[in-house]
Amino acid sequence: MRGEHTIDPMLLQVQNLKKYYPISQGLWGRDAGHVKAVDDVSFDISPGETLGLVGESGCGKTTTGRAILRLIDATSGTVRFKNTDILSLGKKQLRTLRRHMQIIFQDPYGSLNPRLTIGGILSEPLKIHGDKTKDRVADLLNTVGLSPDVARRYPHEFSGGQRQRIGIARALAVKPQFIIADEPVSALDVSIQAQIVNLLQDLQAQFGLAYLFIAHDLSVIKHISNRVAVMYLGKIVELAESQELYDNPQHPYTRALLSSIPIPDPRVRGSRTILTGDVPSPVNVPSGCAFHPRCPEATPDCAHRKPELLDIEPGHSVACILRHN
Ligand code: SF4
C-alpha cells in the first residue's frame, strides 16, 4: 500500500459528474426515463497520486473514466484539469490538453491497430501532436521493458502482457501527467498482472504520473493506490486512504468486496461477508439506499432513505445511514 496522501494542489478535480442515458419506449420512442450510469460523482487527484476506483461490472467506473477524458459527453458536472474546465473546451483546445491526459485500455489487443507495426502505433500519437518520432519509439520501448527491435513487428506477434506494455508505451508517447488505467490487468494471467502493476509504479516514480486506476477487484489496486473510491450503481459509496480503507472498511459493500479477496487462512474465511444476488439493473435502481436489496446490515429505513457520501472522519467518507450518527 502506498504512503499518506499529501495535500498538493489538485491536478484533476471532478465535481458532481453525471452521465445519464435516455431510455425510449414503444413505436414512437416515448421518453421512459434515464439510465444513471454515473450519478453525482466527485473526487480529486493530486500530481503523482493514484486513486483506485473499484466496483463490480456495470457500476459506472469505466463511464466515469471516459467522461473525464471526453471520450463520451457527460450529462452535467465539471471536470477541471489544472484548473482548466475540460467539459467546456472546443475541439482544438481539447486536442492540446489531451497530450497531458492519456488512457490505457483493458484489452491490449483490441486497442492496438492490427495493420500497423509497433513502430507505426507508437509514432501515431507523436505525429498528431507534432513531435519527432526518430529515436523516441526506441526510447519508449526501452522504458516499458521491450527491445527496440520489436518496432518492426505487428501486435498479433506478442503475448497479452507484452501488448499491454505496448499500450502503456503508446500512452507515455506524448509525456502525459495523468493516465486513466481502465482495468489494465484484468485480461492478463495472474502471474503477468503483478509485472504490469510494478511497471506502472516504476513509471509513476520516474515520470511523476498521476493515475486513476480502475479495477473490479480490491486486491489488484491495493499496492498501487494512495486512496481508493468504491462505486456502486453510479455512485461513490466509500472513499478513504488505502490503508484506512483496507484496515477499517465502513460501507457494507466495501466489506463484501474485501471479503471476496481469496485468503488462505480458513479461520478468516469463516467470518466473510458473501454478497448475494447480482448488481440490480441501473434502469431500475432500488429505492432509498441502492445497495439495500443485497446489504447484510439493511434496516427497514434503508429502503426509504438515500444515504449521502459524508465524512465520518477527515479523509474517510461513507454513504451509509448506519455510519452517520
Ligand atoms: Fe446497508 Fe442501509 Fe447502509 Fe445501505 S444504508 S449500506 S442498505 S445499512
Short mmCIF file of C-alpha atoms and ligand atoms in Angstrom, two decimals:
data_model
loop_
_atom_site.label_atom_id
_atom_site.label_comp_id
_atom_site.label_asym_id
_atom_site.label_seq_id
_atom_site.Cartn_x
_atom_site.Cartn_y
_atom_site.Cartn_z
CA MET A 1 0.00 0.00 0.00
CA ARG A 2 1.21 3.49 -0.82
CA GLY A 3 2.08 6.15 1.75
CA GLU A 4 -0.01 9.02 3.13
CA HIS A 5 -1.90 11.20 0.67
CA THR A 6 -0.07 14.54 0.63
CA ILE A 7 -2.01 17.76 0.15
CA ASP A 8 -0.68 19.16 -3.13
CA PRO A 9 -2.58 21.46 -5.47
CA MET A 10 -5.05 19.25 -7.31
CA LEU A 11 -4.24 18.00 -10.80
CA LEU A 12 -7.75 16.76 -11.51
CA GLN A 13 -11.00 17.84 -9.87
CA VAL A 14 -14.22 16.04 -10.72
CA GLN A 15 -17.38 17.60 -9.29
CA ASN A 16 -20.94 16.31 -9.45
CA LEU A 17 -20.23 14.38 -12.66
CA LYS A 18 -23.30 12.77 -14.21
CA LYS A 19 -23.79 10.63 -17.27
CA TYR A 20 -27.41 9.71 -17.95
CA TYR A 21 -28.55 7.75 -20.99
CA PRO A 22 -32.15 8.37 -22.10
CA ILE A 23 -34.41 5.31 -22.41
CA SER A 24 -37.09 5.39 -25.10
CA GLN A 25 -40.04 3.00 -25.28
CA GLY A 26 -42.66 1.99 -27.83
CA LEU A 27 -43.05 2.68 -31.52
CA TRP A 28 -42.77 6.46 -31.14
CA GLY A 29 -39.68 6.35 -28.96
CA ARG A 30 -41.53 7.75 -25.94
CA ASP A 31 -39.19 9.08 -23.25
CA ALA A 32 -39.18 6.47 -20.47
CA GLY A 33 -36.62 7.90 -18.07
CA HIS A 34 -32.85 7.55 -17.82
CA VAL A 35 -30.13 5.08 -17.01
CA LYS A 36 -27.98 6.87 -14.46
CA ALA A 37 -24.62 5.34 -15.36
CA VAL A 38 -22.71 7.96 -13.35
CA ASP A 39 -24.75 9.83 -10.78
CA ASP A 40 -23.18 12.79 -8.99
CA VAL A 41 -19.60 11.61 -8.65
CA SER A 42 -16.94 13.90 -7.10
CA PHE A 43 -13.26 13.32 -6.33
CA ASP A 44 -9.87 14.86 -6.93
CA ILE A 45 -6.39 13.59 -7.74
CA SER A 46 -3.07 15.27 -6.83
CA PRO A 47 0.04 15.24 -9.02
CA GLY A 48 1.80 11.89 -8.70
CA GLU A 49 -1.12 10.29 -6.84
CA THR A 50 -3.01 7.09 -7.65
CA LEU A 51 -6.72 6.96 -6.94
CA GLY A 52 -8.12 3.44 -7.23
CA LEU A 53 -11.72 3.31 -8.49
CA VAL A 54 -13.34 -0.04 -7.73
CA GLY A 55 -16.71 -1.74 -8.19
CA GLU A 56 -18.45 -4.63 -9.94
CA SER A 57 -19.16 -4.59 -13.69
CA GLY A 58 -21.77 -2.01 -14.63
CA CYS A 59 -21.17 0.27 -11.61
CA GLY A 60 -20.15 3.20 -13.83
CA LYS A 61 -16.39 3.27 -13.23
CA THR A 62 -15.40 2.96 -16.91
CA THR A 63 -18.05 5.52 -17.91
CA THR A 64 -16.59 7.88 -15.30
CA GLY A 65 -13.11 7.50 -16.84
CA ARG A 66 -14.38 8.08 -20.35
CA ALA A 67 -16.43 11.12 -19.38
CA ILE A 68 -13.35 12.66 -17.73
CA LEU A 69 -11.37 12.33 -20.96
CA ARG A 70 -14.41 13.38 -23.04
CA LEU A 71 -14.38 10.13 -24.98
CA ILE A 72 -18.10 10.35 -24.17
CA ASP A 73 -20.03 13.53 -23.32
CA ALA A 74 -21.04 13.99 -19.69
CA THR A 75 -24.64 15.00 -18.92
CA SER A 76 -23.54 17.57 -16.32
CA GLY A 77 -20.87 18.34 -13.76
CA THR A 78 -17.39 19.79 -14.01
CA VAL A 79 -14.00 18.23 -14.70
CA ARG A 80 -11.01 20.51 -14.12
CA PHE A 81 -7.51 19.53 -15.18
CA LYS A 82 -5.00 22.02 -13.72
CA ASN A 83 -7.91 24.41 -13.34
CA THR A 84 -8.99 24.15 -16.99
CA ASP A 85 -12.63 23.15 -17.35
CA ILE A 86 -12.35 20.21 -19.75
CA LEU A 87 -16.07 19.85 -20.43
CA SER A 88 -16.32 23.34 -21.94
CA LEU A 89 -13.27 23.13 -24.24
CA GLY A 90 -13.51 23.37 -28.03
CA LYS A 91 -12.04 20.61 -30.22
CA LYS A 92 -8.68 22.29 -30.79
CA GLN A 93 -8.11 23.15 -27.13
CA LEU A 94 -9.18 19.65 -26.16
CA ARG A 95 -6.62 18.12 -28.51
CA THR A 96 -3.88 20.24 -26.94
CA LEU A 97 -4.95 19.20 -23.44
CA ARG A 98 -5.23 15.51 -24.38
CA ARG A 99 -1.48 15.15 -24.58
CA HIS A 100 -1.45 15.57 -20.79
CA MET A 101 -4.21 13.00 -20.22
CA GLN A 102 -3.98 9.51 -21.66
CA ILE A 103 -5.73 6.16 -21.26
CA ILE A 104 -4.63 2.53 -21.08
CA PHE A 105 -7.36 0.08 -22.05
CA GLN A 106 -8.32 -3.30 -20.63
CA ASP A 107 -7.98 -5.20 -23.88
CA PRO A 108 -4.48 -4.54 -25.18
CA TYR A 109 -5.13 -6.41 -28.42
CA GLY A 110 -8.39 -4.68 -29.27
CA SER A 111 -6.83 -1.28 -28.64
CA LEU A 112 -3.85 -1.75 -30.99
CA ASN A 113 -4.35 -1.36 -34.75
CA PRO A 114 -3.50 -4.85 -36.14
CA ARG A 115 -2.43 -3.41 -39.52
CA LEU A 116 0.25 -1.16 -38.07
CA THR A 117 3.68 -2.20 -36.83
CA ILE A 118 4.53 -1.38 -33.23
CA GLY A 119 6.71 1.47 -34.55
CA GLY A 120 3.71 2.79 -36.51
CA ILE A 121 1.43 2.53 -33.46
CA LEU A 122 3.85 4.43 -31.24
CA SER A 123 4.53 7.07 -33.91
CA GLU A 124 0.84 7.94 -34.37
CA PRO A 125 0.33 10.00 -31.18
CA LEU A 126 3.70 11.67 -31.70
CA LYS A 127 2.71 12.80 -35.19
CA ILE A 128 -0.73 14.03 -34.05
CA HIS A 129 0.98 16.29 -31.53
CA GLY A 130 3.73 17.36 -33.97
CA ASP A 131 6.55 15.58 -32.10
CA LYS A 132 9.62 13.98 -33.70
CA THR A 133 9.39 10.19 -33.89
CA LYS A 134 13.04 9.33 -34.58
CA ASP A 135 14.68 7.75 -31.50
CA ARG A 136 11.55 8.34 -29.41
CA VAL A 137 10.00 4.99 -30.41
CA ALA A 138 13.13 3.11 -29.30
CA ASP A 139 13.18 5.12 -26.05
CA LEU A 140 9.55 4.26 -25.35
CA LEU A 141 10.08 0.55 -25.95
CA ASN A 142 13.10 0.55 -23.64
CA THR A 143 11.09 2.37 -20.98
CA VAL A 144 8.42 -0.34 -20.89
CA GLY A 145 10.94 -3.20 -20.89
CA LEU A 146 10.79 -4.19 -24.58
CA SER A 147 13.61 -4.35 -27.12
CA PRO A 148 13.63 -1.54 -29.73
CA ASP A 149 13.86 -4.33 -32.35
CA VAL A 150 10.16 -5.13 -31.86
CA ALA A 151 9.21 -1.85 -33.62
CA ARG A 152 9.10 -3.74 -36.95
CA ARG A 153 6.70 -6.40 -35.71
CA TYR A 154 2.86 -6.50 -35.53
CA PRO A 155 0.54 -6.72 -32.47
CA HIS A 156 -0.50 -10.36 -33.12
CA GLU A 157 3.11 -11.47 -32.62
CA PHE A 158 3.02 -10.56 -28.90
CA SER A 159 1.65 -12.06 -25.69
CA GLY A 160 -1.07 -10.26 -23.68
CA GLY A 161 1.46 -8.84 -21.21
CA GLN A 162 3.73 -7.58 -24.00
CA ARG A 163 0.76 -5.97 -25.76
CA GLN A 164 -0.17 -4.18 -22.57
CA ARG A 165 3.42 -2.90 -22.37
CA ILE A 166 2.96 -1.55 -25.91
CA GLY A 167 -0.35 0.07 -24.85
CA ILE A 168 1.47 1.72 -21.93
CA ALA A 169 4.28 2.91 -24.25
CA ARG A 170 1.64 4.47 -26.54
CA ALA A 171 0.07 6.29 -23.58
CA LEU A 172 3.52 7.56 -22.50
CA ALA A 173 4.48 8.75 -26.00
CA VAL A 174 3.18 12.30 -25.51
CA LYS A 175 4.59 12.62 -21.95
CA PRO A 176 1.29 12.88 -20.09
CA GLN A 177 0.89 13.91 -16.45
CA PHE A 178 -2.25 11.88 -15.88
CA ILE A 179 -3.24 8.39 -17.08
CA ILE A 180 -6.53 6.58 -16.72
CA ALA A 181 -5.71 2.89 -16.44
CA ASP A 182 -9.03 1.19 -17.22
CA GLU A 183 -8.76 -2.37 -15.87
CA PRO A 184 -5.25 -2.62 -17.37
CA VAL A 185 -4.53 -6.08 -15.94
CA SER A 186 -7.99 -7.73 -15.88
CA ALA A 187 -7.44 -9.57 -19.16
CA LEU A 188 -3.99 -10.87 -18.15
CA ASP A 189 -2.81 -14.02 -16.35
CA VAL A 190 -2.33 -13.53 -12.61
CA SER A 191 1.43 -14.07 -12.98
CA ILE A 192 1.65 -11.22 -15.51
CA GLN A 193 -0.66 -8.84 -13.60
CA ALA A 194 1.95 -8.08 -10.92
CA GLN A 195 4.59 -7.32 -13.56
CA ILE A 196 2.33 -4.74 -15.24
CA VAL A 197 1.31 -3.15 -11.91
CA ASN A 198 5.03 -2.95 -10.95
CA LEU A 199 5.83 -1.36 -14.30
CA LEU A 200 3.10 1.26 -13.78
CA GLN A 201 4.51 2.01 -10.31
CA ASP A 202 8.06 2.37 -11.66
CA LEU A 203 6.85 4.71 -14.41
CA GLN A 204 4.95 6.77 -11.85
CA ALA A 205 8.12 7.19 -9.79
CA GLN A 206 10.16 8.01 -12.90
CA PHE A 207 7.80 10.49 -14.53
CA GLY A 208 5.67 11.77 -11.62
CA LEU A 209 2.49 10.41 -13.23
CA ALA A 210 -0.93 10.53 -11.58
CA TYR A 211 -3.28 7.58 -12.19
CA LEU A 212 -6.97 6.89 -11.98
CA PHE A 213 -6.68 3.12 -11.68
CA ILE A 214 -9.98 1.38 -12.45
CA ALA A 215 -10.49 -2.22 -11.29
CA HIS A 216 -13.30 -4.56 -10.29
CA ASP A 217 -11.30 -6.15 -7.54
CA LEU A 218 -9.76 -4.52 -4.47
CA SER A 219 -6.75 -6.86 -4.42
CA VAL A 220 -5.36 -5.57 -7.74
CA ILE A 221 -5.14 -1.93 -6.67
CA LYS A 222 -4.03 -2.48 -3.07
CA HIS A 223 -0.34 -1.83 -3.62
CA ILE A 224 -0.57 0.97 -6.15
CA SER A 225 -3.32 3.22 -4.73
CA ASN A 226 -2.83 6.13 -2.34
CA ARG A 227 -6.59 6.42 -1.91
CA VAL A 228 -9.49 4.22 -3.02
CA ALA A 229 -13.04 5.14 -4.10
CA VAL A 230 -15.64 2.34 -4.14
CA MET A 231 -18.52 2.70 -6.64
CA TYR A 232 -21.94 1.06 -6.62
CA LEU A 233 -24.65 1.72 -9.23
CA GLY A 234 -23.23 5.03 -10.45
CA LYS A 235 -22.29 6.49 -7.06
CA ILE A 236 -19.22 6.53 -4.84
CA VAL A 237 -20.19 4.78 -1.59
CA GLU A 238 -16.85 4.98 0.23
CA LEU A 239 -13.64 6.98 -0.25
CA ALA A 240 -10.58 6.79 2.00
CA GLU A 241 -6.80 6.49 2.18
CA SER A 242 -5.82 2.97 1.08
CA GLN A 243 -4.51 1.87 4.46
CA GLU A 244 -7.65 3.12 6.19
CA LEU A 245 -9.98 1.50 3.64
CA TYR A 246 -8.32 -1.91 3.83
CA ASP A 247 -7.92 -1.85 7.65
CA ASN A 248 -11.18 -0.17 8.60
CA PRO A 249 -13.78 -0.52 5.81
CA GLN A 250 -17.10 1.01 6.82
CA HIS A 251 -19.55 0.51 3.95
CA PRO A 252 -21.09 -2.99 3.88
CA TYR A 253 -20.38 -3.14 0.12
CA THR A 254 -16.67 -2.40 0.65
CA ARG A 255 -16.58 -5.07 3.34
CA ALA A 256 -18.15 -7.56 0.93
CA LEU A 257 -15.65 -6.69 -1.82
CA LEU A 258 -12.78 -7.17 0.63
CA SER A 259 -14.28 -10.48 1.71
CA SER A 260 -14.20 -11.72 -1.86
CA ILE A 261 -10.39 -11.49 -1.97
CA PRO A 262 -9.07 -15.06 -1.57
CA ILE A 263 -7.33 -15.59 1.80
CA PRO A 264 -5.56 -18.88 2.55
CA ASP A 265 -6.35 -18.80 6.33
CA PRO A 266 -9.56 -20.89 6.93
CA ARG A 267 -10.28 -19.08 10.28
CA VAL A 268 -10.57 -15.78 8.42
CA ARG A 269 -12.63 -17.39 5.69
CA GLY A 270 -15.27 -18.33 8.27
CA SER A 271 -16.08 -14.67 9.06
CA ARG A 272 -16.53 -13.50 5.47
CA THR A 273 -19.41 -11.42 4.07
CA ILE A 274 -20.70 -13.06 0.92
CA LEU A 275 -22.60 -10.83 -1.49
CA THR A 276 -25.83 -12.37 -2.70
CA GLY A 277 -27.61 -11.54 -5.94
CA ASP A 278 -26.40 -9.56 -8.94
CA VAL A 279 -26.00 -5.82 -9.24
CA PRO A 280 -29.55 -4.50 -9.93
CA SER A 281 -30.19 -3.02 -13.36
CA PRO A 282 -29.30 0.68 -13.48
CA VAL A 283 -32.65 1.12 -15.31
CA ASN A 284 -34.49 0.21 -12.08
CA VAL A 285 -32.29 1.46 -9.27
CA PRO A 286 -33.72 0.30 -5.90
CA SER A 287 -35.34 2.99 -3.75
CA GLY A 288 -33.55 4.53 -0.76
CA CYS A 289 -30.05 3.08 -0.48
CA ALA A 290 -29.48 1.35 -3.83
CA PHE A 291 -27.49 -1.37 -2.04
CA HIS A 292 -30.32 -2.35 0.34
CA PRO A 293 -31.57 -5.50 -1.51
CA ARG A 294 -28.08 -7.04 -1.12
CA CYS A 295 -26.93 -5.46 2.13
CA PRO A 296 -26.40 -7.82 5.10
CA GLU A 297 -26.93 -4.89 7.53
CA ALA A 298 -30.03 -3.35 5.90
CA THR A 299 -32.77 -1.99 8.19
CA PRO A 300 -36.35 -1.10 7.14
CA ASP A 301 -35.23 2.57 6.89
CA CYS A 302 -32.70 1.71 4.17
CA ALA A 303 -35.43 1.18 1.55
CA HIS A 304 -36.58 4.82 2.01
CA ARG A 305 -33.58 6.95 2.94
CA LYS A 306 -30.92 7.83 0.35
CA PRO A 307 -27.58 7.96 2.17
CA GLU A 308 -25.25 10.82 1.23
CA LEU A 309 -21.50 10.42 0.98
CA LEU A 310 -20.41 12.11 4.24
CA ASP A 311 -17.13 12.34 6.14
CA ILE A 312 -17.05 10.05 9.16
CA GLU A 313 -13.55 11.30 9.88
CA PRO A 314 -11.15 13.52 7.93
CA GLY A 315 -10.39 11.91 4.58
CA HIS A 316 -12.80 8.99 5.06
CA SER A 317 -16.31 9.36 3.66
CA VAL A 318 -19.09 6.78 3.56
CA ALA A 319 -22.63 6.65 2.14
CA CYS A 320 -24.46 4.52 4.73
CA ILE A 321 -27.10 5.72 7.20
CA LEU A 322 -25.76 3.39 9.90
CA ARG A 323 -22.40 5.19 9.90
CA HIS A 324 -23.75 8.75 10.05
CA ASN A 325 -24.53 9.05 13.77
FE1 SF4 B 1 -26.78 -1.17 4.03
FE2 SF4 B 1 -28.63 0.52 4.86
FE3 SF4 B 1 -26.08 1.24 4.94
FE4 SF4 B 1 -27.34 1.00 2.61
S1 SF4 B 1 -27.77 2.48 4.21
S2 SF4 B 1 -25.33 0.25 3.08
S3 SF4 B 1 -28.70 -0.73 2.99
S4 SF4 B 1 -27.04 -0.43 6.11
#
